[in-house]
């Protein structure tokens, strides 16, 4: 087994640099997974299970409660931004480079605490997984949930996705539909012999442009929904009246709604038009009304906010486990060429999680 | 020179079959041009000028008036519909196959009369040209108009394009513009951070759908204008709020309007939006108020109608020569897989032109 050694005695920012500098674009996680496995096994206080390039490492202390703390170890492709550099941006010290935000700073926090806290006040299952940034069918957390769901059994889950070191609860669901119109082809010199399918989209776009999406309270958090045309396409040639056109619409819906409820809403919203479901992923309730979650929010001293982007917390939600996002970095910097994380946020997350697990 | 012999003593329907069966998809007109040249030269009463695969053949009788009678000899690609067959469709005898409508029946009429009328009552310039069905820059008539415009000098022109054996005067102009909207990209989970360029097209499509195009009288014919979206395009990915979208609009405008006037109209129609000119071809006035044209309409016994599709009559119009379309076949069957021409219409066109040239 080829492996590099990670020095977990370094501070968590330095550990973030080490992890970022082991390039692990989706599909190339092996070397980093090896390094993590060696580090986790060497602690002596964790049961370590390897699953392809994912790792599950857990304490078995007999506590009545168990939490999962998870992070993916892959990144999107490098944009000439490795190795990581330290920079000062408008007075803020940052780590600059691929993975610093999404989400190796979160992975570094989890790894350091996994090593340094042999006796947490709840049992902890640390999960480090592969293939989050690509086709959902490859997702390492999804694979474990399918094949070995007992490994994820817990009362509460924390996903160390970037959330600016604040607790972001649950996530909206996301649905894509195509709204389609039909017409009759004709030569554009004699359009009255046809029917223009693009003109028929006027009403579809008018409804979208006029729409004010709902705000929906779920478990104490207010989720802002949204409904947007993301793609539009129609026409065959510049001298033909088009007989078909379509708008692809993305609906982000509150986690209190099921996929069926979301689709019914869209069918009603676009009444009079053909609406075809393309794909859907239900959201995740934040579960902040549960004692474990409330205690975590209190321990971090943060004000919980709703998460708008769909994340793997929904996979925990699907297993009946409330889950929140909590990690360093601004999610708007994820995947960006100027991806960078404020160092202060890495330390803040480490400190909050350490306090919660040890006090 | 490889050549096939055309038998112009056959009736004009049979001559149409002969011409259709010499396949001459644009770029492959050489063999047919050779056959036409040999036929025209053999008459002895015509001055014949060859220009690439176009032919100009004219009488020089010293008449005070000259007319051009023209047709293109190329076709769109064959659709397994050659050789031509004779069929009976709902009681109508037709020639079925590529080129029968667009426009070898018209070419056959012209060729037969060029051969059989050595002493017409006006001087006649017969034009047979290449490359009409492809990029306008290759058009054989356009090439002659650019390089040897004196060959087209005349008082009146007849283009034997299919017009159901009725006189169709002039043609509408055609303009394409792109109406473009701009927005601000954002992740579709947080659309309020962006601006949706597709939603901004709602107003553009609403104006188009609500529009009732004008009818404009020009030289005694009423031209129906039209304004249609023919292509629509926008968006980058299904999780990104689109920052750009556009509609390609085709405006068919009356031949009394210049390109500048047409563009000004569109700028006003789409006020508030970016309107970019893609291309334009001005129309052709029918000139039916001119004595030559009026006499021709009377001789054919037809009621003149406006032509909606853009045709090469506009090239004559640009040279200051009034021009009409007059040929056998329904223009809606041009390019169709079931392209076919009623035989009766071929004889009707032959007879009308013969009477006009000889009485």
XYZ file of C-alpha atoms in Angstrom:
718
model
C 0.000 0.000 0.000
C 1.507 3.273 -1.108
C 0.973 5.868 1.535
C 2.056 9.301 2.588
C 2.210 10.175 6.250
C -0.003 12.908 7.671
C 1.273 14.799 10.684
C -1.794 15.281 12.887
C 0.283 16.956 15.593
C 0.492 20.020 13.378
C -2.220 22.642 13.864
C -5.427 22.087 11.902
C -4.601 24.729 9.267
C -1.269 23.048 8.555
C -3.026 19.691 8.471
C -5.468 21.174 5.921
C -2.498 22.128 3.741
C -1.109 18.585 3.949
C -4.447 17.068 2.928
C -5.014 19.535 0.107
C -1.577 18.859 -1.312
C -2.422 15.180 -1.776
C -4.386 15.766 -4.981
C -7.586 13.702 -4.928
C -9.784 14.739 -7.818
C -12.798 12.382 -7.925
C -11.613 8.927 -8.960
C -8.093 9.584 -7.699
C -8.764 9.373 -3.942
C -6.672 6.237 -3.338
C -3.467 7.851 -2.087
C -5.316 10.147 0.313
C -7.552 7.309 1.517
C -4.411 5.273 2.270
C -2.910 8.118 4.289
C -6.134 8.571 6.244
C -6.432 4.842 6.921
C -2.871 4.644 8.269
C -3.473 7.666 10.488
C -6.789 6.404 11.842
C -5.511 2.863 12.502
C -2.466 4.194 14.311
C -4.652 5.839 16.973
C -5.507 2.514 18.548
C -8.859 3.791 19.864
C -10.895 3.531 16.654
C -12.475 0.613 14.843
C -11.542 1.271 11.193
C -13.516 -0.148 8.237
C -12.295 0.470 4.708
C -14.867 0.468 1.896
C -13.202 1.079 -1.486
C -11.704 4.555 -0.970
C -14.027 5.433 1.904
C -13.210 5.001 5.593
C -15.477 4.518 8.577
C -13.724 4.919 11.942
C -15.700 4.655 15.163
C -15.477 4.694 18.901
C -17.310 1.928 20.722
C -17.597 3.345 24.214
C -21.107 2.164 24.983
C -22.659 5.629 25.051
C -26.429 5.792 24.567
C -26.008 8.315 21.764
C -23.974 8.154 18.570
C -23.228 10.881 16.072
C -21.783 10.696 12.583
C -19.255 13.334 11.549
C -18.580 13.060 7.817
C -16.767 14.625 4.929
C -15.898 13.773 1.352
C -12.247 13.585 0.407
C -12.481 14.214 -3.351
C -12.360 17.557 -5.135
C -13.310 18.977 -8.497
C -10.417 19.255 -10.978
C -7.437 21.356 -9.983
C -7.301 24.809 -11.617
C -3.566 25.409 -11.399
C -4.196 26.132 -7.700
C -2.107 23.484 -5.967
C -0.045 23.288 -3.847
C -1.960 25.407 -1.361
C -0.552 28.823 -0.554
C -1.100 31.108 2.407
C -2.314 34.553 1.449
C -3.694 37.642 3.088
C -6.849 38.938 1.385
C -7.965 42.349 2.633
C -6.545 41.613 6.062
C -7.861 38.037 6.261
C -5.369 35.160 6.390
C -6.500 32.375 4.076
C -5.428 29.065 2.642
C -5.690 29.370 -1.128
C -6.129 26.403 -3.463
C -8.241 23.520 -4.639
C -10.092 21.729 -1.851
C -9.485 24.345 0.838
C -13.230 25.128 0.955
C -14.785 22.016 -0.574
C -13.978 20.407 1.764
C -10.552 19.438 2.994
C -10.495 22.017 5.784
C -13.577 20.212 7.151
C -11.836 16.868 6.634
C -8.775 18.147 8.516
C -10.938 19.247 11.466
C -12.608 15.821 11.591
C -9.312 13.928 11.277
C -7.583 15.928 13.988
C -10.471 15.407 16.431
C -10.777 11.711 15.547
C -7.122 11.277 16.514
C -7.058 13.569 19.547
C -10.345 12.692 21.291
C -10.223 9.018 22.317
C -13.071 9.454 24.801
C -15.808 11.712 23.424
C -19.019 12.187 25.432
C -21.044 10.448 22.709
C -19.927 7.617 20.492
C -18.690 9.029 17.189
C -18.592 7.479 13.737
C -16.120 9.387 11.584
C -16.764 8.954 7.860
C -14.398 9.992 5.058
C -15.756 9.189 1.612
C -15.034 9.338 -2.106
C -16.775 10.487 -5.305
C -18.984 13.279 -3.990
C -18.229 15.693 -6.853
C -19.374 13.443 -9.678
C -22.368 11.359 -10.779
C -24.526 10.688 -7.711
C -24.486 6.958 -8.509
C -20.753 6.869 -7.610
C -21.093 8.717 -4.295
C -19.186 6.883 -1.533
C -21.641 7.848 1.209
C -24.490 6.607 -0.955
C -22.619 3.335 -1.505
C -22.232 2.792 2.236
C -25.886 3.737 2.828
C -26.936 1.125 0.257
C -24.574 -1.690 1.190
C -23.870 -1.182 4.897
C -26.446 1.200 6.340
C -25.720 -0.102 9.845
C -22.353 1.690 9.616
C -24.217 5.005 9.540
C -26.643 4.252 12.399
C -26.725 7.286 14.673
C -28.907 9.862 16.403
C -27.533 12.855 14.577
C -25.128 13.628 11.766
C -22.810 16.515 11.033
C -21.529 16.976 7.497
C -18.451 19.199 7.431
C -19.487 20.903 4.155
C -18.538 24.576 4.000
C -21.046 26.741 5.837
C -18.838 29.642 6.939
C -18.441 27.921 10.319
C -22.157 28.366 11.025
C -24.718 25.609 11.412
C -26.745 25.237 8.243
C -29.620 22.848 8.765
C -31.007 20.339 6.320
C -31.313 21.374 2.691
C -33.894 22.190 0.055
C -34.954 19.501 -2.387
C -34.261 19.982 -6.073
C -36.395 18.969 -9.049
C -35.910 19.498 -12.761
C -38.794 19.450 -15.195
C -39.167 20.284 -18.863
C -42.113 22.438 -19.857
C -42.784 21.657 -23.486
C -44.837 23.279 -26.209
C -45.832 21.874 -29.574
C -46.641 23.652 -32.803
C -46.881 22.967 -36.506
C -43.911 23.392 -38.833
C -44.189 25.744 -41.813
C -41.870 27.780 -43.980
C -41.242 31.077 -42.240
C -42.308 32.921 -45.416
C -45.832 31.533 -44.858
C -46.067 31.264 -41.056
C -49.878 31.347 -41.063
C -49.747 27.756 -42.316
C -48.065 26.674 -39.063
C -48.185 27.291 -35.328
C -45.210 28.738 -33.496
C -44.143 26.619 -30.508
C -41.660 29.256 -29.310
C -44.382 31.900 -29.137
C -46.354 29.451 -26.980
C -43.585 29.662 -24.360
C -44.448 33.333 -23.714
C -46.982 32.388 -21.058
C -44.563 29.928 -19.417
C -41.852 32.567 -19.065
C -44.363 35.188 -17.961
C -45.509 32.977 -15.092
C -41.910 32.290 -14.077
C -40.888 35.937 -14.231
C -43.904 37.011 -12.162
C -43.515 34.303 -9.539
C -42.520 35.100 -5.951
C -41.363 31.818 -4.479
C -42.631 30.743 -1.076
C -40.738 30.845 2.197
C -41.490 27.741 4.229
C -40.698 27.172 7.899
C -39.451 23.684 8.678
C -38.312 22.656 12.153
C -37.738 26.273 13.089
C -35.768 27.293 9.970
C -37.238 29.320 7.106
C -36.408 27.829 3.692
C -36.561 30.099 0.694
C -37.811 28.198 -2.328
C -37.027 29.119 -5.912
C -38.294 28.356 -9.370
C -36.102 29.176 -12.341
C -35.747 28.522 -16.006
C -32.202 27.216 -16.420
C -32.214 26.140 -20.075
C -34.378 27.036 -23.055
C -34.327 25.512 -26.487
C -36.472 25.542 -29.583
C -36.476 25.772 -33.347
C -34.951 23.841 -36.223
C -33.680 26.375 -38.711
C -33.920 30.081 -39.250
C -36.508 29.717 -42.038
C -38.841 27.251 -40.336
C -41.689 27.991 -37.919
C -40.753 25.825 -34.923
C -42.977 22.910 -34.007
C -41.345 22.229 -30.634
C -39.781 24.223 -27.827
C -38.995 23.592 -24.202
C -37.843 25.241 -21.002
C -35.937 23.300 -18.362
C -37.049 24.530 -14.961
C -35.247 23.947 -11.673
C -37.468 23.953 -8.590
C -35.776 24.159 -5.203
C -38.397 23.137 -2.677
C -38.566 23.136 1.104
C -37.554 19.910 2.857
C -41.053 19.550 4.290
C -42.328 18.675 0.802
C -42.119 15.264 -0.807
C -41.103 14.785 -4.435
C -44.749 14.052 -5.289
C -45.922 17.239 -3.635
C -43.283 19.240 -5.468
C -44.288 17.772 -8.834
C -47.995 18.399 -8.177
C -47.177 22.007 -7.429
C -45.343 22.370 -10.752
C -48.159 20.713 -12.689
C -50.553 23.253 -11.219
C -48.150 26.147 -11.722
C -47.764 25.276 -15.408
C -51.407 24.272 -15.920
C -52.184 24.079 -19.629
C -48.673 22.935 -20.552
C -46.936 19.581 -20.767
C -44.672 19.144 -17.728
C -42.179 16.265 -17.816
C -40.197 15.233 -14.757
C -36.467 14.966 -15.486
C -35.054 14.248 -12.035
C -35.576 14.965 -8.381
C -33.756 14.747 -5.061
C -35.781 15.363 -1.953
C -34.411 17.746 0.656
C -33.438 17.102 4.249
C -35.262 18.350 7.312
C -32.874 20.116 9.662
C -34.296 18.350 12.710
C -33.282 21.295 14.877
C -36.214 20.551 17.143
C -34.425 17.365 18.223
C -32.411 17.622 21.447
C -29.152 16.410 19.883
C -29.335 19.055 17.184
C -30.367 21.826 19.539
C -27.482 20.933 21.839
C -25.053 21.055 18.945
C -26.247 24.473 17.806
C -25.960 25.765 21.362
C -22.462 24.314 21.749
C -21.242 25.990 18.571
C -22.676 29.319 19.671
C -23.993 29.801 16.139
C -27.379 30.841 14.834
C -28.693 28.016 12.695
C -29.477 28.954 9.109
C -31.176 26.962 6.360
C -28.949 25.361 3.710
C -30.107 26.085 0.181
C -27.805 23.912 -1.857
C -28.543 20.204 -1.911
C -25.892 18.279 0.030
C -25.350 14.762 1.293
C -27.250 15.639 4.490
C -30.218 14.466 2.420
C -28.725 10.946 2.442
C -28.852 10.969 6.241
C -32.351 12.399 6.144
C -33.384 9.509 3.899
C -32.089 7.137 6.620
C -34.175 8.971 9.227
C -31.145 10.724 10.748
C -31.340 14.499 11.279
C -28.289 16.179 9.864
C -26.715 19.612 9.597
C -23.879 21.161 7.645
C -21.080 22.672 9.691
C -17.711 23.443 8.215
C -15.203 26.174 7.390
C -15.360 28.179 4.166
C -17.847 30.151 2.079
C -19.829 27.729 -0.104
C -19.818 30.324 -2.899
C -16.046 29.759 -3.184
C -16.444 26.018 -3.719
C -15.225 24.980 -7.194
C -14.069 28.548 -7.889
C -10.670 29.230 -9.388
C -10.020 31.489 -6.392
C -11.138 28.870 -3.859
C -9.847 29.919 -0.434
C -10.788 29.487 3.201
C -10.236 31.905 6.088
C -7.856 30.168 8.497
C -9.793 31.558 11.443
C -12.871 29.562 10.379
C -10.913 26.297 10.420
C -9.832 26.886 13.994
C -13.354 27.999 14.943
C -14.870 24.781 13.659
C -12.235 22.677 15.377
C -12.817 24.450 18.650
C -16.617 24.238 18.490
C -16.639 20.521 17.680
C -13.972 19.768 20.296
C -15.972 21.584 22.971
C -19.169 19.841 22.016
C -17.553 16.372 22.079
C -15.618 16.835 25.288
C -17.707 19.065 27.587
C -17.488 17.953 -73.460
C -19.617 15.130 -72.125
C -23.203 15.705 -73.069
C -26.573 14.037 -73.165
C -29.029 14.970 -75.860
C -32.365 16.521 -74.952
C -35.259 15.913 -77.291
C -37.110 19.215 -77.408
C -39.579 17.903 -79.961
C -41.196 15.888 -77.186
C -44.073 17.576 -75.340
C -43.070 19.800 -72.434
C -44.020 17.235 -69.765
C -41.793 14.631 -71.393
C -39.045 17.229 -71.701
C -39.455 17.912 -67.962
C -38.868 14.212 -67.288
C -35.699 14.250 -69.404
C -34.337 17.269 -67.551
C -35.231 15.902 -64.112
C -33.527 12.613 -64.875
C -30.208 14.384 -65.433
C -29.464 14.711 -61.722
C -28.101 18.184 -60.980
C -27.920 18.709 -57.252
C -26.199 22.058 -56.598
C -22.547 21.777 -57.576
C -23.267 18.971 -60.022
C -24.931 20.998 -62.802
C -22.215 20.440 -65.405
C -23.808 17.586 -67.359
C -27.179 19.321 -67.560
C -25.549 22.647 -68.488
C -23.723 20.854 -71.322
C -26.963 19.377 -72.617
C -28.695 22.740 -72.467
C -25.799 24.463 -74.222
C -25.801 21.945 -77.064
C -29.570 22.299 -77.467
C -29.517 26.097 -77.422
C -26.574 26.377 -79.826
C -28.196 23.966 -82.257
C -31.171 26.312 -82.748
C -29.102 28.730 -84.816
C -31.273 31.710 -83.816
C -29.800 32.377 -80.376
C -26.603 34.036 -79.228
C -25.346 31.682 -76.509
C -22.976 32.748 -73.717
C -21.705 30.185 -71.250
C -20.695 31.366 -67.761
C -19.429 28.472 -65.638
C -22.525 26.227 -65.522
C -24.930 29.018 -66.404
C -26.188 29.812 -69.896
C -27.466 33.037 -71.376
C -29.179 32.642 -74.763
C -30.706 35.635 -76.482
C -32.454 36.807 -79.577
C -31.121 39.982 -81.165
C -34.030 41.087 -83.330
C -33.812 44.812 -82.694
C -37.078 45.048 -80.757
C -37.475 48.086 -78.526
C -38.306 45.852 -75.569
C -36.403 42.947 -74.049
C -37.531 40.483 -71.422
C -35.541 37.984 -69.377
C -37.033 34.552 -68.773
C -34.939 32.670 -66.224
C -34.730 29.503 -64.187
C -32.178 27.718 -62.047
C -31.107 24.247 -63.094
C -29.908 22.869 -59.745
C -31.978 21.010 -57.146
C -31.742 20.127 -53.491
C -30.449 16.599 -52.778
C -32.367 13.692 -54.221
C -34.588 11.838 -51.732
C -34.738 8.483 -53.462
C -37.190 10.163 -55.866
C -35.422 9.858 -59.210
C -35.993 8.904 -61.971
C -39.250 10.789 -62.269
C -42.438 8.749 -62.355
C -45.907 9.568 -63.621
C -48.624 9.142 -61.036
C -52.266 9.933 -60.562
C -52.990 11.633 -57.218
C -56.697 11.962 -56.438
C -57.489 12.229 -60.123
C -54.631 14.601 -60.966
C -51.880 13.421 -63.314
C -48.494 14.464 -61.949
C -44.787 14.080 -62.505
C -43.302 12.840 -59.250
C -39.678 13.320 -58.251
C -36.888 15.673 -57.344
C -36.877 18.876 -59.345
C -40.340 18.496 -60.852
C -41.547 21.538 -58.868
C -38.322 23.340 -58.039
C -37.904 24.023 -60.868
C -37.215 21.824 -63.838
C -40.782 21.956 -65.166
C -40.238 25.716 -65.443
C -36.844 25.115 -67.075
C -38.468 22.735 -69.583
C -41.080 25.351 -70.498
C -38.380 27.964 -71.056
C -36.144 25.610 -73.041
C -38.960 24.452 -75.319
C -40.018 28.018 -76.103
C -36.409 29.182 -76.587
C -36.027 26.509 -79.246
C -39.443 26.818 -80.867
C -39.903 30.604 -81.029
C -37.175 32.078 -83.247
C -39.087 35.343 -83.732
C -40.759 36.472 -80.507
C -42.530 39.844 -80.435
C -39.977 41.176 -77.927
C -36.319 40.317 -77.708
C -35.854 37.560 -75.147
C -32.869 36.697 -72.980
C -33.208 33.126 -71.740
C -31.153 32.445 -68.584
C -30.438 29.026 -67.101
C -28.280 29.180 -63.978
C -26.563 27.132 -61.294
C -26.283 27.090 -57.489
C -29.614 28.583 -56.464
C -30.274 26.077 -53.663
C -27.122 26.759 -51.671
C -25.163 29.633 -50.114
C -26.310 32.849 -51.803
C -22.679 33.745 -52.548
C -22.542 30.876 -55.064
C -25.773 31.787 -56.887
C -25.233 31.740 -60.654
C -27.675 34.571 -61.340
C -25.944 36.648 -58.689
C -22.594 35.899 -60.323
C -23.824 37.119 -63.703
C -25.402 40.205 -62.104
C -22.042 41.026 -60.472
C -19.713 40.245 -63.379
C -21.812 40.831 -66.506
C -24.901 42.827 -65.545
C -25.318 43.926 -69.178
C -26.347 40.314 -69.960
C -29.446 40.837 -67.814
C -30.448 44.229 -69.241
C -34.181 44.168 -69.928
C -37.516 45.865 -69.346
C -39.102 43.021 -67.452
C -38.142 39.624 -66.055
C -40.021 36.401 -65.531
C -38.592 33.827 -63.141
C -40.095 30.405 -63.725
C -40.164 29.513 -60.008
C -43.189 27.432 -58.994
C -46.266 29.591 -58.484
C -49.033 27.121 -59.356
C -49.084 28.575 -62.894
C -50.268 31.924 -61.546
C -48.375 35.204 -61.634
C -46.823 35.920 -58.261
C -45.351 39.386 -58.203
C -42.194 40.492 -56.453
C -41.404 39.052 -53.037
C -41.213 40.038 -49.406
C -37.857 40.935 -47.928
C -36.441 38.802 -45.145
C -34.418 39.871 -42.124
C -33.056 37.881 -39.217
C -32.200 39.505 -35.907
C -31.215 38.192 -32.525
C -32.996 39.665 -29.524
C -30.650 39.167 -26.601
C -31.033 39.398 -22.860
C -28.305 39.495 -20.236
C -28.385 38.400 -16.630
C -26.037 37.468 -13.824
C -24.897 33.904 -13.250
C -25.537 32.269 -9.877
C -25.964 28.780 -8.492
C -29.589 27.781 -8.957
C -29.787 26.935 -5.227
C -29.303 30.655 -4.509
C -30.926 32.346 -7.528
C -31.500 35.624 -5.677
C -27.761 36.236 -6.071
C -28.167 36.317 -9.865
C -30.523 37.594 -12.550
C -32.298 35.199 -14.877
C -31.758 36.087 -18.555
C -34.310 33.494 -19.720
C -37.044 35.046 -17.575
C -36.210 38.365 -19.242
C -37.298 36.866 -22.580
C -40.905 36.634 -21.335
C -41.683 40.124 -22.577
C -40.021 39.455 -25.952
C -42.145 36.354 -26.566
C -45.271 38.063 -25.273
C -44.876 40.867 -27.808
C -44.302 38.347 -30.597
C -47.278 36.196 -29.628
C -49.573 39.230 -29.447
C -48.428 40.770 -32.712
C -50.707 40.991 -35.754
C -48.405 41.623 -38.693
C -49.244 44.336 -41.169
C -50.649 43.901 -44.662
C -49.007 46.334 -47.038
C -50.143 47.217 -50.549
C -47.310 47.586 -53.042
C -47.916 48.243 -56.742
C -51.434 46.889 -56.432
C -50.607 43.684 -54.536
C -51.197 43.211 -50.806
C -48.175 41.702 -49.034
C -48.747 39.958 -45.739
C -45.825 40.544 -43.428
C -44.813 38.216 -40.608
C -42.655 38.278 -37.529
C -41.674 35.003 -35.918
C -39.295 33.542 -33.398
C -37.520 30.756 -35.261
C -34.837 29.771 -32.745
C -34.465 30.241 -29.008
C -31.479 29.440 -26.870
C -30.288 30.138 -23.355
C -28.661 28.650 -20.281
C -25.407 26.922 -19.445
C -26.254 24.070 -17.127
C -29.225 22.852 -15.186
C -27.898 24.184 -11.882
C -26.882 27.657 -13.044
C -29.049 30.773 -13.321
C -28.507 31.774 -16.961
C -26.699 35.019 -17.695
C -27.529 35.071 -21.416
C -30.417 34.087 -23.654
C -31.508 34.963 -27.140
C -34.340 34.603 -29.632
C -33.666 34.573 -33.363
C -36.507 36.388 -35.086
C -37.346 36.238 -38.781
C -39.103 39.310 -40.159
C -40.683 39.044 -43.597
C -41.317 42.595 -44.705
C -43.140 44.162 -47.629
C -41.028 45.008 -50.697
C -41.852 48.695 -50.280
C -39.593 48.785 -47.206
C -35.831 49.136 -47.286
C -33.560 47.065 -45.056
C -32.981 50.147 -42.894
C -36.697 50.717 -42.476
C -37.234 47.075 -41.556
C -34.479 47.186 -38.941
C -35.813 50.425 -37.458
C -39.203 48.801 -37.126
C -37.700 45.852 -35.227
C -35.696 48.125 -32.944
C -38.917 49.903 -32.044
C -40.893 46.673 -31.723
C -38.303 45.269 -29.307
C -37.653 48.561 -27.523
C -35.814 47.924 -24.266
C -33.931 44.929 -25.638
C -30.690 44.459 -27.525
C -31.477 43.767 -31.196
C -28.603 42.532 -33.370
C -28.919 42.276 -37.141
C -27.867 38.862 -38.433
C -28.712 39.151 -42.123
C -31.144 40.733 -44.521
C -32.288 40.475 -48.110
C -34.565 43.189 -49.385
C -37.703 42.189 -51.230
C -38.707 42.900 -54.815
C -41.468 45.224 -55.911
C -43.824 43.438 -58.290
C -43.891 46.375 -60.680
C -47.350 45.359 -61.829
C -48.131 48.994 -62.517
C -45.628 48.878 -65.374
C -47.114 48.266 -68.844
C -44.904 45.241 -69.598
C -45.961 43.510 -66.391
C -49.621 44.375 -66.787
C -49.567 43.026 -70.323
C -48.001 39.784 -69.133
C -50.582 39.268 -66.401
C -53.356 39.912 -68.928
C -51.800 37.482 -71.412
C -51.633 34.700 -68.841
C -55.242 35.270 -67.846
C -54.181 34.949 -64.223
C -54.894 37.072 -61.179
C -51.593 38.347 -59.882
C -50.807 37.376 -56.292
C -48.007 38.474 -54.009
C -45.083 36.078 -53.539
C -44.182 35.508 -49.897
C -41.030 33.490 -50.177
C -37.849 35.325 -51.100
C -36.769 34.397 -54.617
C -34.218 35.565 -57.154
C -36.733 38.096 -58.496
C -35.117 40.305 -55.850
C -31.863 40.174 -57.841
C -33.685 41.676 -60.822
C -35.345 44.200 -58.559
C -31.898 45.237 -57.322
C -30.939 45.884 -60.972
C -34.048 48.050 -61.391
C -35.898 45.421 -63.436
C -39.473 44.567 -62.411
C -39.878 40.826 -62.113
C -42.538 38.241 -61.410
C -42.604 34.543 -60.627
C -44.542 32.372 -63.039
C -44.082 28.644 -63.168
C -45.745 25.266 -62.723
C -46.002 23.569 -59.327
C -47.058 24.312 -55.768
C -44.167 26.033 -53.952
C -45.119 24.123 -50.786
C -44.000 20.938 -52.551
C -40.534 22.314 -53.280
C -37.839 20.307 -51.442
C -40.472 17.883 -50.151
C -39.935 14.149 -50.310
C -43.231 13.956 -52.204
C -42.272 16.719 -54.659
C -44.626 16.505 -57.636
C -46.097 18.801 -60.247
C -49.514 18.595 -61.943
C -48.820 17.989 -65.631
C -51.675 20.312 -66.563
C -49.808 23.242 -64.968
C -46.734 22.622 -67.123
C -48.806 22.823 -70.301
C -50.668 25.874 -68.967
C -47.433 27.774 -68.384
C -46.062 26.795 -71.776
C -49.239 27.937 -73.484
C -49.461 31.261 -71.625
C -45.844 32.185 -72.304
C -46.073 31.078 -75.931
C -49.177 33.216 -76.493
C -47.592 36.219 -74.846
C -44.411 35.954 -76.896
C -46.071 35.324 -80.216
C -49.358 37.275 -80.267
